[in-house]
Amino acid sequence: DSGVTQTPKHLITATGQRVTLRCSPRSGDLSVYWYQQSLDQGLQFLIQYYNGEERAKGNILERFSAQQFPDLHSELNLSSLELGDSALYFCASSVGTGASSSPLHFGNGTRLTVT
Amino acid sequence: AQSVTQLGSHVSVSEGALVLLRCNYSSSVPPYLFWYVQYPNQGLQLLLKYTTGATLVKGINGFEAEFKKSETSFHLTKPSAHMSDAAEYFCAVSDANAGNNRKLIWGLGTSLAVNP
């Protein structure tokens, strides 16, 4: 058990809809990262938050947004969904931001299916 | 720009045989290198990492990897495969100068099957 909790585990929705994915980081971790995993593109970094503030952006679409709340949980909002958004979305957390100082702890992911 | 290539998207070994998963990277700066494992229906977890110092790194579950700068490789090995090793393995590289997880570049993964 990584200590990172993601809800829901599965989500099925229609094109054009909007969904919210939730992540609770491991206790004591200040950084939250969102990743998208698909068969054709592998693991893609979307965005990172550290202690409530956006720290880095990766390949995140404008239709997607995220935030980290004062209690450090994070939400990823996906809007105007397209079939291609179907993927496994992972949240990860770490104590800090240094790659050498703290590993990433991953949740079990949310599987999003857009029909 | 940094990149990671994992040779072989699927590897199959017999139980008790040597496991060798290949990872080559491209980086213009000193890299930090990582191997993560993903078991079915789970998130990724860190197997081992190389940052500085000894080039042979030991990780969990009997895995180890060796950083070879001249070959730009960070291959993952285990002397004797166990059925429980069946999983997806990901190699990743980070810019050591930046030192930030957010700059992790991931390989596409290698699926390891272990046959009885």
Short mmCIF file of C-alpha atoms in Angstrom, two decimals:
data_model
loop_
_atom_site.label_atom_id
_atom_site.label_comp_id
_atom_site.label_asym_id
_atom_site.label_seq_id
_atom_site.Cartn_x
_atom_site.Cartn_y
_atom_site.Cartn_z
CA ASP A 1 0.00 0.00 0.00
CA SER A 2 1.59 3.25 -1.20
CA GLY A 3 -0.59 5.43 1.01
CA VAL A 4 -1.87 7.37 -2.01
CA THR A 5 -5.63 7.14 -2.49
CA GLN A 6 -7.37 7.80 -5.78
CA THR A 7 -11.10 7.91 -6.38
CA PRO A 8 -13.00 6.72 -8.25
CA LYS A 9 -11.31 3.55 -9.48
CA HIS A 10 -13.37 3.46 -12.65
CA LEU A 11 -15.25 6.14 -14.52
CA ILE A 12 -17.34 5.74 -17.64
CA THR A 13 -18.71 8.83 -19.30
CA ALA A 14 -19.76 10.20 -22.66
CA THR A 15 -17.94 12.52 -25.01
CA GLY A 16 -18.35 16.18 -24.18
CA GLN A 17 -18.81 15.54 -20.48
CA ARG A 18 -16.75 16.76 -17.55
CA VAL A 19 -15.29 14.62 -14.76
CA THR A 20 -13.26 15.16 -11.62
CA LEU A 21 -10.60 12.77 -10.37
CA ARG A 22 -9.52 12.97 -6.76
CA CYS A 23 -6.23 12.15 -5.08
CA SER A 24 -5.18 12.07 -1.44
CA PRO A 25 -1.40 11.99 -1.11
CA ARG A 26 0.58 9.90 1.30
CA SER A 27 0.68 11.37 4.77
CA GLY A 28 3.48 13.92 4.99
CA ASP A 29 3.96 14.29 1.24
CA LEU A 30 3.69 17.84 -0.07
CA SER A 31 4.01 17.21 -3.79
CA VAL A 32 1.29 15.76 -5.97
CA TYR A 33 1.78 14.73 -9.57
CA TRP A 34 -0.74 13.70 -12.18
CA TYR A 35 0.09 11.25 -14.95
CA GLN A 36 -1.84 9.86 -17.88
CA GLN A 37 -1.07 6.31 -19.00
CA SER A 38 -2.23 5.02 -22.35
CA LEU A 39 -1.13 2.12 -24.50
CA ASP A 40 0.06 4.27 -27.38
CA GLN A 41 1.78 7.06 -25.48
CA GLY A 42 2.94 5.38 -22.31
CA LEU A 43 3.21 7.37 -19.10
CA GLN A 44 2.81 11.11 -19.66
CA PHE A 45 3.41 13.71 -16.98
CA LEU A 46 0.54 16.17 -16.77
CA ILE A 47 1.11 18.53 -13.86
CA GLN A 48 2.73 18.89 -10.44
CA TYR A 49 1.65 20.76 -7.33
CA TYR A 50 3.77 21.44 -4.28
CA ASN A 51 2.12 22.57 -1.06
CA GLY A 52 -0.84 24.08 -2.88
CA GLU A 53 0.99 25.79 -5.69
CA GLU A 54 1.47 24.68 -9.27
CA ARG A 55 5.09 23.69 -9.71
CA ALA A 56 5.38 22.29 -13.20
CA LYS A 57 3.32 21.54 -16.26
CA GLY A 58 3.81 18.73 -18.68
CA ASN A 59 1.69 17.58 -21.57
CA ILE A 60 -1.57 18.78 -20.09
CA LEU A 61 -4.33 19.83 -22.45
CA GLU A 62 -6.13 23.15 -22.00
CA ARG A 63 -9.34 21.17 -21.40
CA PHE A 64 -7.71 19.72 -18.30
CA SER A 65 -7.05 21.56 -15.06
CA ALA A 66 -5.98 20.66 -11.57
CA GLN A 67 -5.61 22.10 -8.14
CA GLN A 68 -4.22 21.18 -4.76
CA PHE A 69 -6.22 22.15 -1.71
CA PRO A 70 -5.00 23.33 1.73
CA ASP A 71 -5.36 19.79 3.10
CA LEU A 72 -3.04 18.73 0.23
CA HIS A 73 -5.52 16.58 -1.62
CA SER A 74 -5.70 17.25 -5.31
CA GLU A 75 -8.30 17.13 -8.04
CA LEU A 76 -7.85 16.74 -11.77
CA ASN A 77 -10.69 18.13 -13.85
CA LEU A 78 -11.18 16.87 -17.38
CA SER A 79 -13.71 18.67 -19.56
CA SER A 80 -15.12 18.42 -23.08
CA LEU A 81 -14.04 14.82 -23.01
CA GLU A 82 -13.01 13.07 -26.22
CA LEU A 83 -12.63 9.40 -27.00
CA GLY A 84 -8.87 9.85 -26.94
CA ASP A 85 -8.97 10.90 -23.30
CA SER A 86 -9.72 7.32 -22.33
CA ALA A 87 -6.75 6.24 -20.23
CA LEU A 88 -5.50 5.38 -16.79
CA TYR A 89 -4.85 8.50 -14.74
CA PHE A 90 -2.36 8.18 -11.92
CA CYS A 91 -1.67 10.42 -9.02
CA ALA A 92 1.69 10.26 -7.30
CA SER A 93 3.08 12.05 -4.29
CA SER A 94 6.46 12.74 -2.77
CA VAL A 95 7.85 14.54 0.22
CA GLY A 96 9.69 17.17 -1.77
CA THR A 97 10.56 17.85 -5.35
CA GLY A 98 14.05 16.48 -5.59
CA ALA A 99 14.40 13.35 -7.66
CA SER A 100 17.24 12.09 -5.53
CA SER A 101 15.71 12.84 -2.18
CA SER A 102 12.31 11.27 -2.41
CA PRO A 103 10.74 8.67 -4.68
CA LEU A 104 7.31 8.97 -6.18
CA HIS A 105 4.52 7.02 -4.48
CA PHE A 106 1.74 6.13 -6.90
CA GLY A 107 -1.92 5.52 -6.32
CA ASN A 108 -3.71 2.67 -8.06
CA GLY A 109 -5.13 4.98 -10.69
CA THR A 110 -8.50 5.94 -12.09
CA ARG A 111 -9.48 4.21 -15.29
CA LEU A 112 -11.45 6.63 -17.45
CA THR A 113 -13.48 5.34 -20.35
CA VAL A 114 -15.07 7.88 -22.68
CA THR A 115 -17.79 6.45 -24.92
CA ALA B 1 16.42 16.61 -24.78
CA GLN B 2 16.38 13.55 -22.61
CA SER B 3 14.84 10.30 -23.75
CA VAL B 4 14.53 6.71 -22.62
CA THR B 5 14.37 3.60 -24.76
CA GLN B 6 13.37 0.26 -23.34
CA LEU B 7 14.34 -2.52 -25.72
CA GLY B 8 11.64 -5.14 -25.95
CA SER B 9 8.09 -4.32 -24.97
CA HIS B 10 7.57 -7.94 -23.90
CA VAL B 11 10.07 -10.28 -22.27
CA SER B 12 9.34 -13.84 -21.28
CA VAL B 13 11.55 -15.96 -19.02
CA SER B 14 11.25 -19.24 -17.20
CA GLU B 15 11.01 -19.36 -13.44
CA GLY B 16 14.53 -19.48 -12.03
CA ALA B 17 16.11 -17.96 -15.14
CA LEU B 18 18.00 -14.70 -15.37
CA VAL B 19 15.93 -11.58 -15.90
CA LEU B 20 17.45 -8.86 -18.08
CA LEU B 21 15.43 -5.78 -18.97
CA ARG B 22 17.20 -3.26 -21.12
CA CYS B 23 17.13 0.51 -20.79
CA ASN B 24 19.12 3.04 -22.75
CA TYR B 25 18.90 6.73 -22.18
CA SER B 26 19.88 9.91 -23.90
CA SER B 27 20.95 12.86 -21.81
CA SER B 28 23.32 15.76 -22.32
CA VAL B 29 23.73 16.20 -18.58
CA PRO B 30 24.43 13.76 -15.75
CA PRO B 31 21.29 11.69 -15.32
CA TYR B 32 19.43 10.29 -12.40
CA LEU B 33 18.05 6.90 -13.41
CA PHE B 34 15.14 4.94 -12.03
CA TRP B 35 13.35 1.64 -12.41
CA TYR B 36 9.73 1.39 -11.35
CA VAL B 37 7.52 -1.69 -11.35
CA GLN B 38 3.78 -1.84 -11.93
CA TYR B 39 1.91 -4.93 -10.81
CA PRO B 40 -1.49 -5.65 -12.34
CA ASN B 41 -4.17 -3.20 -11.26
CA GLN B 42 -1.72 -1.22 -9.16
CA GLY B 43 0.27 1.96 -9.39
CA LEU B 44 3.99 2.13 -9.99
CA GLN B 45 6.48 1.61 -7.19
CA LEU B 46 10.17 2.37 -7.07
CA LEU B 47 12.47 -0.61 -7.55
CA LEU B 48 15.78 1.22 -7.44
CA LYS B 49 17.50 4.42 -8.43
CA TYR B 50 20.91 5.71 -9.38
CA THR B 51 21.89 9.24 -8.46
CA THR B 52 25.61 9.38 -7.70
CA GLY B 53 28.30 7.10 -6.37
CA ALA B 54 28.38 3.35 -6.90
CA THR B 55 27.25 2.43 -10.37
CA LEU B 56 25.79 -0.92 -9.33
CA VAL B 57 22.57 -0.26 -7.53
CA LYS B 58 20.61 -2.81 -5.56
CA GLY B 59 16.88 -2.56 -5.19
CA ILE B 60 13.97 -4.40 -3.72
CA ASN B 61 12.97 -7.99 -4.48
CA GLY B 62 16.49 -8.99 -5.54
CA PHE B 63 16.73 -6.64 -8.51
CA GLU B 64 19.80 -4.63 -9.37
CA ALA B 65 20.89 -2.32 -12.15
CA GLU B 66 24.20 -0.99 -13.35
CA PHE B 67 24.78 2.48 -14.66
CA LYS B 68 27.16 2.35 -17.62
CA LYS B 69 27.92 5.86 -18.80
CA SER B 70 29.94 4.75 -21.81
CA GLU B 71 27.02 2.67 -23.04
CA THR B 72 24.32 5.10 -21.81
CA SER B 73 22.57 2.11 -20.32
CA PHE B 74 20.85 1.21 -17.07
CA HIS B 75 19.81 -2.41 -17.53
CA LEU B 76 17.79 -4.16 -14.83
CA THR B 77 18.72 -7.69 -13.80
CA LYS B 78 17.70 -10.38 -11.37
CA PRO B 79 19.60 -13.68 -11.14
CA SER B 80 16.58 -15.91 -10.69
CA ALA B 81 13.05 -15.02 -11.79
CA HIS B 82 10.08 -15.72 -9.57
CA MET B 83 6.47 -15.99 -10.65
CA SER B 84 5.69 -12.92 -8.57
CA ASP B 85 8.04 -10.84 -10.74
CA ALA B 86 5.52 -10.82 -13.58
CA ALA B 87 4.71 -7.14 -14.02
CA GLU B 88 5.34 -4.07 -16.14
CA TYR B 89 8.72 -2.40 -15.64
CA PHE B 90 9.45 1.22 -16.41
CA CYS B 91 12.79 2.93 -16.77
CA ALA B 92 12.95 6.68 -16.22
CA VAL B 93 15.58 9.40 -16.42
CA SER B 94 15.77 12.74 -14.71
CA ASP B 95 18.00 15.73 -15.19
CA ALA B 96 20.44 15.61 -12.28
CA ASN B 97 21.07 19.32 -12.54
CA ALA B 98 17.39 20.12 -12.23
CA GLY B 99 16.91 17.51 -9.53
CA ASN B 100 13.17 17.53 -9.88
CA ASN B 101 10.78 14.66 -10.17
CA ARG B 102 8.69 16.67 -12.54
CA LYS B 103 11.36 16.19 -15.18
CA LEU B 104 11.18 12.43 -15.11
CA ILE B 105 11.13 11.08 -18.66
CA TRP B 106 9.65 7.61 -18.89
CA GLY B 107 10.23 4.68 -21.16
CA LEU B 108 7.24 2.90 -22.65
CA GLY B 109 7.65 -0.06 -20.34
CA THR B 110 8.55 -3.73 -20.64
CA SER B 111 6.05 -6.39 -19.74
CA LEU B 112 7.76 -9.32 -18.02
CA ALA B 113 6.12 -12.73 -18.14
CA VAL B 114 7.47 -15.57 -15.99
CA ASN B 115 6.66 -19.09 -17.13
CA PRO B 116 6.54 -22.04 -14.71
#
